[in-house]
XYZ file of C-alpha atoms in Angstrom:
666
model
C 7.170 -22.024 -7.937
C 8.657 -19.289 -10.190
C 12.216 -17.827 -9.923
C 12.698 -14.069 -10.546
C 16.226 -13.563 -11.724
C 15.822 -9.805 -11.679
C 15.024 -9.728 -7.918
C 18.472 -8.562 -6.833
C 18.511 -5.799 -9.435
C 15.065 -4.560 -8.425
C 16.037 -4.675 -4.804
C 19.174 -2.542 -5.436
C 17.100 -0.062 -7.426
C 14.423 0.174 -4.738
C 17.002 0.654 -2.046
C 18.648 3.464 -4.002
C 15.069 5.128 -4.400
C 14.347 4.838 -0.663
C 17.800 6.236 0.188
C 17.317 9.272 -2.092
C 13.781 9.945 -0.809
C 15.140 9.603 2.788
C 17.829 12.116 2.192
C 15.493 14.695 0.627
C 12.861 14.431 3.212
C 14.854 13.992 6.406
C 13.988 17.677 7.393
C 10.486 16.505 7.963
C 9.524 13.915 10.519
C 9.357 10.492 9.115
C 6.584 8.206 10.532
C 6.217 4.340 10.112
C 3.356 3.069 7.752
C 0.945 2.450 10.566
C 0.394 6.205 10.847
C -1.452 8.165 8.240
C -4.735 9.714 7.175
C -7.847 7.655 7.849
C -6.155 5.812 10.645
C -7.718 4.486 13.847
C -6.038 4.754 17.348
C -7.026 2.366 20.063
C -9.488 3.998 22.563
C -8.845 4.565 26.261
C -5.073 3.764 26.195
C -1.742 5.432 25.987
C -1.075 5.507 22.243
C 2.384 5.878 21.058
C 3.607 7.905 18.083
C 7.067 7.256 16.917
C 9.408 7.968 14.060
C 12.555 9.698 13.037
C 13.808 13.276 12.678
C 17.064 14.948 13.018
C 18.889 14.316 16.378
C 18.139 16.768 19.119
C 15.045 18.078 17.562
C 12.058 18.802 19.589
C 8.958 16.892 18.294
C 5.523 18.239 19.350
C 2.437 16.212 18.934
C -0.916 17.696 19.114
C -4.334 15.940 18.715
C -7.756 17.791 18.596
C -9.006 15.532 21.275
C -6.327 16.476 23.652
C -6.230 19.521 25.955
C -2.586 20.278 25.282
C 0.252 19.253 22.991
C 2.931 16.867 24.181
C 6.731 17.086 23.341
C 9.873 15.101 23.299
C 13.484 15.499 22.189
C 14.831 13.143 19.462
C 17.731 11.044 20.525
C 21.204 11.113 18.934
C 20.025 8.724 16.322
C 17.065 10.866 15.414
C 14.530 8.498 17.053
C 11.562 9.737 19.006
C 8.590 8.260 20.741
C 5.925 10.055 22.462
C 2.685 8.852 24.275
C -0.761 10.542 24.017
C -3.812 9.454 26.011
C -6.778 8.509 23.914
C -10.412 8.988 24.897
C -13.484 6.774 24.419
C -14.400 6.114 20.769
C -15.152 9.058 18.525
C -13.992 11.214 15.795
C -12.971 12.374 13.247
C -9.958 14.032 14.766
C -6.675 15.496 13.480
C -3.207 14.828 14.719
C -0.208 16.966 14.051
C 3.396 15.937 14.429
C 5.677 18.885 14.277
C 9.463 18.947 14.236
C 9.543 22.564 12.840
C 7.763 21.281 9.821
C 4.273 19.869 10.242
C 3.035 16.418 9.311
C -0.822 16.413 9.566
C -2.878 13.218 9.901
C -6.466 13.911 8.928
C -9.682 12.058 9.445
C -8.427 10.146 12.424
C -10.892 7.973 14.426
C -10.544 6.585 18.059
C -11.938 3.085 18.263
C -10.703 -0.485 18.557
C -7.853 -1.997 16.578
C -7.942 -5.754 15.630
C -4.967 -7.498 14.203
C -6.106 -10.104 11.507
C -3.503 -12.716 10.619
C -2.974 -16.296 9.541
C -2.922 -18.057 6.024
C -5.142 -18.023 2.989
C -8.396 -18.449 4.560
C -7.742 -15.242 6.391
C -6.117 -13.653 3.364
C -9.040 -14.639 0.966
C -10.459 -11.422 -0.332
C -13.957 -10.499 -0.931
C -13.473 -10.601 -4.714
C -10.056 -10.927 -6.319
C -9.032 -14.627 -6.355
C -11.381 -15.358 -3.574
C -14.808 -14.530 -5.017
C -16.651 -15.519 -1.709
C -20.455 -16.194 -1.788
C -22.509 -13.160 -3.026
C -19.357 -11.194 -3.431
C -20.796 -8.714 -5.911
C -23.742 -7.693 -3.688
C -21.312 -7.567 -0.559
C -19.164 -5.107 -2.652
C -22.088 -2.913 -3.380
C -23.089 -2.939 0.301
C -19.590 -2.172 1.682
C -20.374 1.319 2.843
C -18.918 1.653 6.383
C -16.829 4.746 6.700
C -16.062 4.046 10.434
C -14.306 0.750 9.554
C -10.799 1.538 8.381
C -8.432 -1.050 6.623
C -4.656 -1.350 6.704
C -3.274 -4.246 4.760
C 0.373 -5.400 5.064
C 2.269 -6.446 1.962
C 3.908 -9.825 1.846
C 7.537 -9.280 3.154
C 10.010 -11.642 4.992
C 12.926 -10.853 7.119
C 15.466 -12.837 9.042
C 15.704 -10.137 11.630
C 12.984 -7.747 13.114
C 12.001 -4.845 11.025
C 10.847 -1.524 12.508
C 8.326 -0.809 9.722
C 5.974 -2.722 7.390
C 5.219 -2.247 3.800
C 1.489 -1.651 3.356
C -1.022 -1.843 0.503
C -1.466 1.313 -1.564
C 0.355 3.533 1.007
C -1.734 3.141 4.053
C -5.198 3.251 5.844
C -8.221 3.020 3.739
C -11.948 3.726 4.343
C -14.263 0.650 4.035
C -16.224 1.223 0.833
C -16.915 -0.500 -2.419
C -13.687 0.596 -3.922
C -11.419 -0.613 -1.171
C -13.036 -3.882 0.114
C -12.769 -6.154 -2.880
C -9.111 -6.945 -2.249
C -9.318 -7.021 1.404
C -9.664 -10.036 3.806
C -13.252 -11.073 3.760
C -13.176 -12.758 7.256
C -11.683 -9.496 8.738
C -14.301 -7.394 7.142
C -17.212 -9.509 8.138
C -15.872 -9.639 11.664
C -15.557 -5.836 11.770
C -18.928 -5.282 10.255
C -20.767 -7.336 12.812
C -19.015 -5.736 15.632
C -19.600 -2.204 14.343
C -23.234 -2.920 13.642
C -23.818 -4.061 17.192
C -21.700 -1.490 18.940
C -21.167 1.602 16.710
C -17.512 1.642 17.792
C -15.076 2.635 14.820
C -12.978 -0.526 14.023
C -9.426 -0.509 12.652
C -8.250 -3.648 10.965
C -4.540 -4.457 10.542
C -4.611 -7.237 8.065
C -1.331 -9.129 8.087
C -1.565 -12.613 6.674
C 0.032 -14.764 3.948
C -1.455 -17.825 2.219
C -0.003 -21.208 2.753
C 2.174 -20.260 5.806
C 3.173 -22.065 8.830
C 2.536 -20.904 12.481
C 6.236 -20.875 13.399
C 6.790 -18.279 10.742
C 4.596 -15.954 12.762
C 6.360 -16.675 16.067
C 9.407 -14.806 17.498
C 12.793 -16.454 17.620
C 12.918 -16.016 21.357
C 9.821 -18.040 21.899
C 10.598 -20.692 19.375
C 14.091 -21.325 21.016
C 12.170 -22.456 23.986
C 10.577 -25.362 21.954
C 13.239 -27.967 20.982
C 11.746 -28.820 17.701
C 12.501 -25.380 16.426
C 15.953 -24.420 17.998
C 18.239 -25.295 15.109
C 15.925 -23.711 12.551
C 15.928 -20.448 14.482
C 19.704 -20.533 14.935
C 20.129 -21.044 11.136
C 17.914 -17.904 10.411
C 19.729 -15.841 13.035
C 23.243 -16.741 11.840
C 24.759 -15.385 8.671
C 25.943 -17.838 6.012
C 28.794 -17.485 3.683
C 27.780 -16.725 0.102
C 28.919 -19.335 -2.462
C 29.547 -22.049 0.274
C 26.312 -23.974 -0.908
C 24.347 -23.812 -4.168
C 21.675 -21.027 -4.180
C 18.103 -21.784 -3.657
C 17.558 -21.064 -7.319
C 20.177 -23.480 -8.425
C 18.730 -26.076 -5.971
C 15.192 -25.548 -7.394
C 16.553 -26.035 -11.008
C 18.080 -29.357 -9.821
C 14.950 -30.463 -7.900
C 12.779 -29.531 -10.835
C 14.814 -31.779 -13.134
C 14.368 -34.528 -10.556
C 10.617 -34.118 -10.731
C 10.647 -34.349 -14.403
C 12.662 -37.458 -14.427
C 10.504 -39.292 -11.906
C 7.089 -38.186 -13.229
C 5.598 -41.441 -14.634
C 3.498 -39.323 -16.997
C 6.538 -37.968 -18.841
C 8.635 -41.138 -18.840
C 7.018 -42.334 -22.139
C 8.315 -39.525 -24.194
C 6.152 -38.913 -27.067
C 3.767 -41.567 -25.747
C 3.515 -39.737 -22.429
C 0.244 -39.144 -20.708
C -0.193 -35.786 -22.614
C -0.342 -37.578 -25.895
C -3.624 -37.857 -27.799
C -2.872 -41.416 -28.615
C -2.383 -42.473 -25.049
C -4.852 -44.982 -23.635
C -6.146 -43.963 -20.220
C -9.212 -46.147 -19.928
C -7.620 -47.901 -16.996
C -7.207 -44.755 -14.955
C -9.546 -44.050 -12.188
C -12.432 -41.518 -12.508
C -13.018 -38.269 -10.759
C -15.697 -35.818 -10.969
C -14.503 -32.297 -11.523
C -14.193 -29.648 -10.195
C -12.797 -31.344 -7.036
C -9.769 -31.722 -4.915
C -8.016 -34.942 -5.379
C -8.205 -35.504 -1.561
C -11.849 -36.168 -2.140
C -11.024 -39.062 -4.420
C -8.779 -41.247 -2.329
C -5.404 -39.424 -2.439
C -5.497 -37.950 1.158
C -2.415 -35.731 2.025
C -0.744 -36.308 -1.424
C 1.664 -33.582 -2.640
C 3.009 -34.181 -6.101
C 2.024 -34.455 -9.768
C -1.422 -35.790 -10.909
C -2.559 -36.019 -14.467
C -6.168 -35.405 -15.615
C -7.510 -36.366 -19.089
C -10.950 -35.874 -20.843
C -12.023 -36.486 -24.391
C -14.824 -34.488 -26.008
C -16.282 -34.520 -29.445
C -15.738 -31.436 -31.639
C -18.884 -30.049 -33.351
C -18.411 -29.730 -37.059
C -19.108 -25.959 -36.715
C -15.926 -25.613 -34.682
C -13.476 -27.331 -37.019
C -10.666 -25.095 -38.116
C -11.513 -22.324 -35.784
C -9.933 -21.119 -32.468
C -11.568 -22.185 -29.430
C -10.987 -21.327 -25.761
C -10.724 -23.668 -22.723
C -11.471 -22.488 -19.292
C -10.301 -24.529 -16.236
C -10.713 -22.107 -13.367
C -8.312 -22.133 -10.423
C -5.937 -25.102 -10.198
C -4.061 -25.902 -7.013
C -1.062 -25.216 -7.436
C 0.514 -25.234 -11.039
C -0.541 -26.637 -14.238
C 0.641 -27.404 -17.868
C -2.400 -28.022 -20.116
C -2.235 -30.057 -23.339
C -4.750 -30.440 -26.168
C -4.240 -33.316 -28.548
C -0.605 -33.570 -27.316
C 0.195 -29.807 -27.906
C 0.853 -27.546 -24.903
C -1.654 -24.712 -24.893
C -0.682 -23.045 -21.701
C 0.779 -23.186 -18.164
C 0.144 -21.214 -15.041
C 1.866 -21.019 -11.569
C -0.353 -20.296 -8.483
C -3.331 -21.676 -6.940
C -5.277 -18.348 -7.043
C -5.094 -17.751 -10.922
C -7.969 -18.693 -13.349
C -6.802 -20.708 -16.361
C -7.960 -19.617 -19.769
C -6.115 -20.953 -22.815
C -6.752 -20.600 -26.525
C -6.463 -23.738 -28.671
C -5.103 -22.893 -32.194
C -7.514 -23.259 -35.113
C -5.234 -25.948 -36.677
C -5.752 -28.129 -33.548
C -9.393 -28.074 -33.793
C -10.190 -31.069 -36.120
C -13.219 -33.111 -36.769
C -13.598 -36.007 -34.259
C -12.337 -36.025 -30.802
C -10.325 -33.506 -28.767
C -8.146 -34.846 -25.921
C -7.525 -32.454 -22.983
C -4.592 -33.338 -20.588
C -3.806 -31.403 -17.536
C -0.615 -31.897 -15.604
C -1.226 -30.591 -12.140
C 1.606 -30.023 -9.507
C 0.659 -29.432 -5.815
C 3.485 -28.598 -3.303
C 1.306 -28.468 -0.212
C -2.401 -28.493 1.016
C -5.132 -29.440 -1.312
C -4.532 -30.290 -4.982
C -6.660 -30.426 -7.911
C -8.934 -28.611 -10.484
C -11.314 -27.121 -7.841
C -13.118 -24.148 -9.306
C -16.884 -23.577 -9.401
C -19.000 -25.679 -11.656
C -19.819 -22.994 -13.980
C -16.151 -22.435 -14.863
C -14.889 -25.535 -16.438
C -15.906 -25.225 -20.174
C -14.663 -25.092 -23.762
C -16.071 -22.449 -25.929
C -16.074 -21.409 -29.738
C -15.680 -17.993 -31.190
C -19.377 -17.904 -32.013
C -20.387 -18.306 -28.336
C -21.184 -22.128 -28.183
C -20.048 -23.816 -25.135
C -19.475 -27.344 -23.894
C -19.296 -28.044 -20.362
C -16.164 -29.881 -18.965
C -17.913 -30.542 -15.582
C -18.215 -34.272 -14.644
C -16.070 -37.292 -15.214
C -12.381 -37.032 -16.001
C -9.733 -39.666 -15.732
C -6.885 -39.066 -13.349
C -3.582 -40.764 -12.228
C -0.758 -39.969 -9.900
C 2.411 -39.259 -11.768
C 4.654 -38.603 -8.747
C 4.217 -38.489 -4.979
C 6.914 -35.997 -3.690
C 7.454 -38.288 -0.826
C 9.454 -40.633 -2.912
C 12.011 -37.912 -3.945
C 14.235 -35.494 -2.084
C 12.212 -32.525 -0.443
C 11.744 -29.363 -2.391
C 14.436 -26.735 -1.512
C 13.034 -23.921 0.661
C 13.224 -20.504 -0.848
C 15.902 -18.482 1.118
C 13.598 -15.536 1.255
C 10.239 -17.513 1.315
C 7.678 -17.278 4.015
C 7.828 -20.777 5.457
C 10.716 -20.287 7.673
C 10.856 -19.793 11.338
C 10.335 -16.147 12.658
C 10.539 -14.419 9.259
C 6.868 -13.278 9.131
C 6.837 -12.349 12.674
C 9.957 -10.185 12.147
C 8.503 -8.461 8.930
C 4.688 -8.360 9.360
C 4.161 -8.469 13.309
C 7.139 -6.779 14.762
C 6.539 -3.372 13.073
C 3.124 -3.121 14.972
C 4.288 -4.054 18.509
C 4.378 -0.498 19.674
C 0.778 0.230 18.458
C -1.780 -0.694 21.055
C -4.470 -2.938 19.855
C -7.803 -4.394 21.149
C -7.022 -7.890 20.170
C -6.302 -10.397 17.372
C -8.207 -12.777 15.167
C -6.459 -15.702 13.463
C -7.302 -18.287 10.821
C -4.504 -20.690 10.258
C -3.645 -24.374 10.688
C -3.844 -26.110 7.322
C -0.213 -25.707 6.695
C 0.504 -27.368 10.224
C -1.935 -30.127 9.974
C 0.576 -32.915 9.297
C 2.397 -31.708 12.542
C -0.839 -31.423 14.736
C 0.783 -32.915 17.755
C 3.507 -30.262 17.716
C 0.780 -27.504 17.186
C -0.471 -28.406 20.675
C 2.731 -26.717 21.980
C 3.425 -24.203 19.227
C 0.066 -22.505 18.824
C -0.549 -21.575 22.579
C 3.206 -20.444 22.663
C 2.614 -18.128 19.732
C -0.447 -16.585 21.397
C 1.480 -15.846 24.535
C 4.387 -14.643 22.364
C 2.272 -12.089 20.763
C 0.683 -10.949 24.088
C 4.197 -10.581 25.630
C 5.682 -8.838 22.622
C 2.874 -6.235 22.570
C 3.147 -5.873 26.307
C -0.696 -6.511 26.603
C -0.483 -9.856 28.491
C -4.253 -10.571 28.244
C -5.573 -9.131 24.901
C -8.251 -11.193 23.337
C -7.069 -13.761 20.888
C -9.878 -15.514 18.789
C -9.340 -18.078 16.175
C -11.021 -20.122 13.553
C -11.116 -23.946 13.891
C -10.264 -25.679 10.701
C -13.387 -26.323 8.486
C -14.374 -29.549 6.941
C -12.495 -30.521 3.846
C -11.707 -33.611 1.674
C -13.674 -36.691 1.170
C -16.130 -38.178 3.632
C -14.976 -41.435 5.211
C -17.247 -44.310 5.517
C -15.673 -45.652 8.804
C -13.921 -43.868 11.660
C -10.270 -43.534 10.628
C -7.267 -41.500 12.029
C -7.287 -37.870 10.952
C -4.426 -35.311 10.950
C -6.963 -32.501 10.398
C -9.146 -33.768 13.397
C -6.047 -33.664 15.554
C -5.160 -30.055 14.500
C -8.700 -29.026 15.381
C -8.290 -30.764 18.684
C -4.986 -28.808 19.192
C -6.853 -25.590 18.505
C -9.662 -26.517 20.895
C -6.940 -27.269 23.501
C -5.663 -23.701 23.206
C -8.884 -22.418 24.844
C -7.212 -23.320 28.182
C -5.420 -19.987 27.770
C -7.295 -16.983 29.232
C -9.171 -14.537 26.914
C -9.188 -16.931 23.975
C -12.092 -17.973 21.846
C -12.650 -20.338 18.975
C -15.072 -19.924 16.010
C -16.269 -23.391 14.915
C -16.404 -23.891 11.130
C -17.144 -27.750 10.819
C -20.320 -27.127 9.123
C -19.387 -24.533 6.505
C -16.469 -26.113 4.725
C -16.248 -27.521 1.259
C -15.015 -31.082 0.419
C -13.634 -30.017 -2.864
C -12.121 -26.564 -1.902
C -9.697 -25.791 0.899
C -10.915 -22.162 0.597
C -14.739 -22.438 1.302
C -16.624 -19.288 -0.055
C -18.789 -18.808 3.098
C -16.707 -16.317 4.834
C -19.670 -14.400 6.154
C -20.458 -16.918 8.821
C -16.755 -17.292 9.718
C -16.397 -13.613 10.373
C -19.834 -13.393 12.279
C -18.891 -16.346 14.587
C -15.543 -14.536 15.470
C -17.477 -11.424 16.010
C -20.042 -13.232 18.385
C -17.129 -14.095 20.666
C -15.862 -10.581 20.782
C -19.457 -9.227 21.257
C -19.980 -11.501 24.170
C -16.642 -11.314 25.910
C -15.385 -7.849 25.150
C -18.467 -5.622 24.416
C -20.959 -6.988 27.062
C -23.559 -8.235 24.795
C -25.334 -11.352 26.252
C -25.494 -13.736 23.256
C -24.584 -17.338 22.584
C -21.149 -17.329 21.090
C -19.420 -20.704 21.378
C -21.711 -23.643 20.479
C -21.518 -26.827 22.658
C -17.959 -27.447 24.016
C -17.052 -30.839 25.450
C -16.608 -30.826 29.268
C -16.582 -34.284 30.695
C -17.757 -37.882 30.294
C -19.449 -40.409 32.643
C -19.408 -44.086 31.756
C -22.480 -46.098 32.819
C -22.381 -49.770 31.610
C -22.367 -49.897 27.857
C -23.071 -46.137 27.378
C -21.317 -42.824 27.954
C -22.945 -39.651 29.143
C -21.212 -36.402 27.892
C -21.526 -33.032 29.448
C -20.917 -29.604 27.703
C -20.337 -25.967 28.339
C -21.777 -23.230 26.081
C -25.181 -24.745 26.027
C -27.202 -22.073 27.758
C -29.687 -22.197 24.806
C -29.877 -26.056 24.842
C -28.830 -28.765 22.570
C -30.298 -29.939 19.263
C -29.466 -31.160 15.802
C -28.917 -28.686 12.928
C -31.142 -30.469 10.542
C -33.689 -31.711 13.169
C -32.770 -35.327 12.530
C -30.937 -37.881 14.658
C -27.565 -36.935 16.246
C -24.646 -37.818 13.914
C -21.006 -37.795 14.141
C -20.166 -39.769 17.205
C -17.837 -42.808 17.535
C -16.876 -44.956 20.381
C -14.063 -47.188 21.380
C -13.155 -49.672 24.070
C -9.618 -50.379 25.385
C -8.512 -51.820 22.034
C -8.771 -48.153 20.622
C -10.981 -49.322 17.698
C -13.660 -46.832 17.019
C -17.124 -47.618 15.822
C -19.955 -45.433 14.817
C -22.280 -44.829 17.778
C -25.940 -44.105 18.343
C -26.338 -40.771 20.116
C -29.347 -39.030 21.704
C -29.981 -35.797 23.362
C -31.143 -36.098 26.962
C -31.823 -32.587 28.468
C -28.376 -30.808 28.128
C -26.345 -34.002 27.745
C -25.590 -36.633 24.975
C -25.890 -40.288 25.647
C -23.610 -42.308 23.309
C -23.434 -46.141 22.860
C -22.613 -48.889 20.383
C -23.538 -52.482 20.221
C -19.994 -53.362 18.983
C -18.400 -51.523 22.052
C -19.909 -53.170 25.272
C -17.289 -51.494 27.562
C -16.811 -48.003 26.165
C -13.561 -46.112 27.056
C -13.480 -43.168 24.619
C -15.850 -41.008 22.590
C -14.934 -38.934 19.622
C -17.105 -36.387 17.768
C -16.617 -35.153 14.240
C -13.334 -36.784 14.273
C -12.489 -36.773 10.497
C -11.148 -34.673 7.718
C -14.745 -34.015 6.535
C -17.154 -35.356 9.133
C -20.907 -35.797 8.932
C -22.037 -34.179 12.113
C -25.004 -32.085 13.186
C -24.855 -31.176 16.924
C -25.624 -27.526 17.590
C -26.745 -25.283 20.467
C -30.208 -23.633 20.660
C -29.001 -20.774 18.555
C -27.652 -22.978 15.764
C -23.958 -22.678 16.543
C -22.142 -25.976 16.007
C -20.377 -28.158 18.486
C -16.643 -28.347 18.329
C -15.128 -31.623 17.276
C -13.550 -33.228 20.332
C -12.139 -36.429 21.869
C -12.452 -37.759 25.465
C -9.268 -39.670 25.553
C -5.607 -38.715 25.721
C -4.357 -41.509 23.364
C -1.348 -40.528 21.316
C -1.793 -38.435 18.118
C -1.000 -40.078 14.813
C 1.098 -37.000 13.949
C 3.325 -37.570 17.144
C 6.863 -37.340 16.145
C 6.320 -35.546 12.901
C 8.323 -32.427 12.498
């Protein structure tokens, strides 16, 4: 985490700039950032246009699709709000807002507006730090002028904001220039819907990597959930400056605590970065990978990695370059004990130069100190990234075996201070990145989040549906469609059935389907054991689109995959029934059914034999003569293969209501 000591100064300058601009342009109507050229209005609704002008002025709105203009008088504060009825999809149109001086919105489309939100797997761009599968070709093919893009900048606020800051000034047309930095999931969702319907799609992308669901939920709703009452009250109440150390001061103190307790640094010159240190007793890991795949599940802290290579004689005395790709989250990299670079942020590629004087005959020892503050941790980039290369173009791959060891588990020290303006606080993203859009009618929302709440999955069973209902109430659209992505498979594969926080979070997501007009895209088959950000975002977007096409656009297609309905016990076997199987049941690979476990009253699960009989699954185990519960794909990274006839995967599920392992975690 970096600390910007110039933030207050910059904020002051920015405020002055905004103030001067406001004073010089107040004679002309001022509209929020959701309005502009290339925008989309929701079809067949009453769309609101609002903003500011001088008090008492008459504001006239005319649209080229409307028979007559509409007017309103600005109130004593200069605020105005005016409604215009929108037709069925079409365009382009022009909208003029006139308070004596005209503001003209050109190339306006009427279509469907979808809000796209969540954390990093929604934020993950087509290119940029994401570089999804086949991203170069996807960029070339991104020619959809009737898909429009509005991307909210990252902003937090302790109180609701009236306007949002947006990327590059406003709405953009979907093309090869604008799509690389836009949400890949949102784009693939819109592309599929547009291809099948021809309806213009407006995407409001408002997400932030690594964020918790309660940050996206209003204070009013969170105060109805006991776990969050005090946190919301703290946000809402003003605190006296100087009463406690600033977050920056607390972070400095905490960082010193980390350094003191990192076992890799306690040896001084003989620390784990030293070329002379003997790491032969350390465990091995095959990189690139997340350390969760190598026996350190749910570990946040400091992990050291070491690798030794032989230096070719032709490299001696010449500068070489080491490429480590993205690292989750932060790194300090040493070569032969000398620090050659450090980087903050999981989405940055690491490329460091090794000075010529350090390139000597013999061996070269690479030591990487990785700090992870949440989620997955490790050196996780693609296999073609890890390398060391000389100035003449020769390259040595760094893929394969490295040594690694835990230097510090953050659970053993005081918690990291929370940034006072950081995103992982109750309500602050709702206030800044949702509230500004609440007057703007939408078609629905898509959501990809949950990783940051996985260690509190039981709490998510209440929080997530509350957030969905909160948004619907806030938008005054009580039943708008809300479709979400279930967490993909991630981390190492377990050899035996074990408790899993990620499985519980997935089940909490599945449980939210009890709300009306919800849908869940299952991604249990398209994750990546070594990467919390899997690159296949095409299928994620398409699966979300299938739900919308079936439920909102009247296209008769399979859209859910098998969803558990009920169980019937018969002696030593259990018969399972499902919904969403109009196209039948089968296995993805054509082999035997995998992924089922069964337990008796002792709650000890054993792998089970499972077979398809018509539209049902029969499950049994010789180790469980009296089965009580069945679980499917109940693991961080399960081996499972049940799909419907169209190939859509079955959602992980459990048939019992036994307590979650995350029960009580807050």
